[in-house]
Amino acid sequence: MKNEKAFIFDLDGVIVDTAKYHYLAWKNLANSLGFDFTEEQNEQLKGVSRVKSLEILLGVGKVNLSEEKKEALLKEKNKKYLAYVNTMTSAEILPGVNKLLQFLEANKIKFALGSASKNAPLILEKVGLLKRFYAIVDGNDVTKAKPDPEVFLIGAKKLNTAPENCIVVEDAIAGIQAANSAKMTSIGIGDKTVLSEADYVFESMNEITSDFLQNLIN
Ligand code: BG6
Ligand code: MG
């Protein structure tokens, strides 16, 4: 049904706090290249693709490398990241997520994933959420990264509804911009000043009330 409301969730920083594992893996890589990488610098990598993240990191360290070496580093980084991911359990689902998914299921509202991560299905599987998503759109499905709306437009198609009916939940500015340019309703999770372009902002998913959701889907 083309007029049905549906939700599209970002993964990292919305469903699970994998940002800390991305950071540890990037920092380890920076250190092995002979420079430090702070948590503050890491903010620039949120919502950004793996390849672009490496470019930013190498920029911080002022390091120039061949394409071949960069390929090898991307593989190494992902290997380190996956070592953390493989320890993940449902205990790492962020507060408020289960409550929100249960509300959507009870109200027969479909939801999909719209993530830049190529590891998204594995992470959802590890935390036991994979089967609950109606559709998955991840870093393997897109050619253009957020803030391009491609990831969410593919999501709307898979949900078989118009973009205007979709509600996106995101923690990154690039993701909010992607949702807005897809003409979707955007909900930011995080800092109000950082996510000021979002239609609504909550500090955590835990703050989203049933009344708010009810109004949104009516
Ligand atoms: C995004 C994260 O969701 O996915 C970024 O916010 C990450 O930090 C990107 O670089 C790509 O993830 P992956 O798992 O494919 O390396
Ligand atoms: Mg995110």
CSV table of C-alpha atoms and ligand atoms in Angstrom, one decimal, residues 10-12 22 26 45-50 53 77-78 81 115-120 123 146 171, ligand 1:
chain,number,residue,atom,x,y,z
A,10,ASP,CA,20.1,4.2,10.8
A,11,LEU,CA,22.2,1.5,12.6
A,12,ASP,CA,25.4,2.9,14.1
A,22,HIS,CA,34.8,2.0,14.8
A,26,TRP,CA,40.6,3.6,13.4
A,45,LEU,CA,33.7,9.9,10.7
A,46,LYS,CA,30.1,9.4,12.0
A,47,GLY,CA,27.7,8.4,9.2
A,48,VAL,CA,30.6,8.5,6.7
A,49,SER,CA,31.5,5.5,4.5
A,50,ARG,CA,34.5,3.3,5.2
A,53,SER,CA,36.6,7.6,6.7
A,77,LYS,CA,40.6,-1.8,9.8
A,78,ASN,CA,37.5,-3.9,9.1
A,81,TYR,CA,36.3,-3.7,13.8
A,115,SER,CA,22.7,2.3,6.9
A,116,ALA,CA,26.1,3.1,5.3
A,117,SER,CA,27.6,0.1,6.9
A,118,LYS,CA,28.6,-3.0,4.9
A,119,ASN,CA,28.6,-4.9,8.2
A,120,ALA,CA,24.9,-4.0,9.0
A,123,ILE,CA,25.6,-6.6,13.5
A,146,LYS,CA,24.6,10.2,2.9
A,171,ASP,CA,22.2,10.3,14.7
B,1,BG6,C1,28.2,4.2,9.3
B,1,BG6,C2,29.1,4.7,10.5
B,1,BG6,O1,27.0,3.8,9.8
B,1,BG6,O2,28.8,3.2,8.6
B,1,BG6,C3,30.5,5.1,10.0
B,1,BG6,O3,28.5,5.8,11.1
B,1,BG6,C4,31.0,3.9,9.2
B,1,BG6,O4,31.3,5.4,11.1
B,1,BG6,C5,30.1,3.5,8.1
B,1,BG6,O5,32.3,4.3,8.6
B,1,BG6,C6,30.6,2.3,7.3
B,1,BG6,O6,30.7,1.2,8.1
B,1,BG6,P1,31.4,-0.2,7.8
B,1,BG6,O7,30.8,-1.1,8.8
B,1,BG6,O8,30.9,-0.6,6.4
B,1,BG6,O9,32.8,0.0,7.8
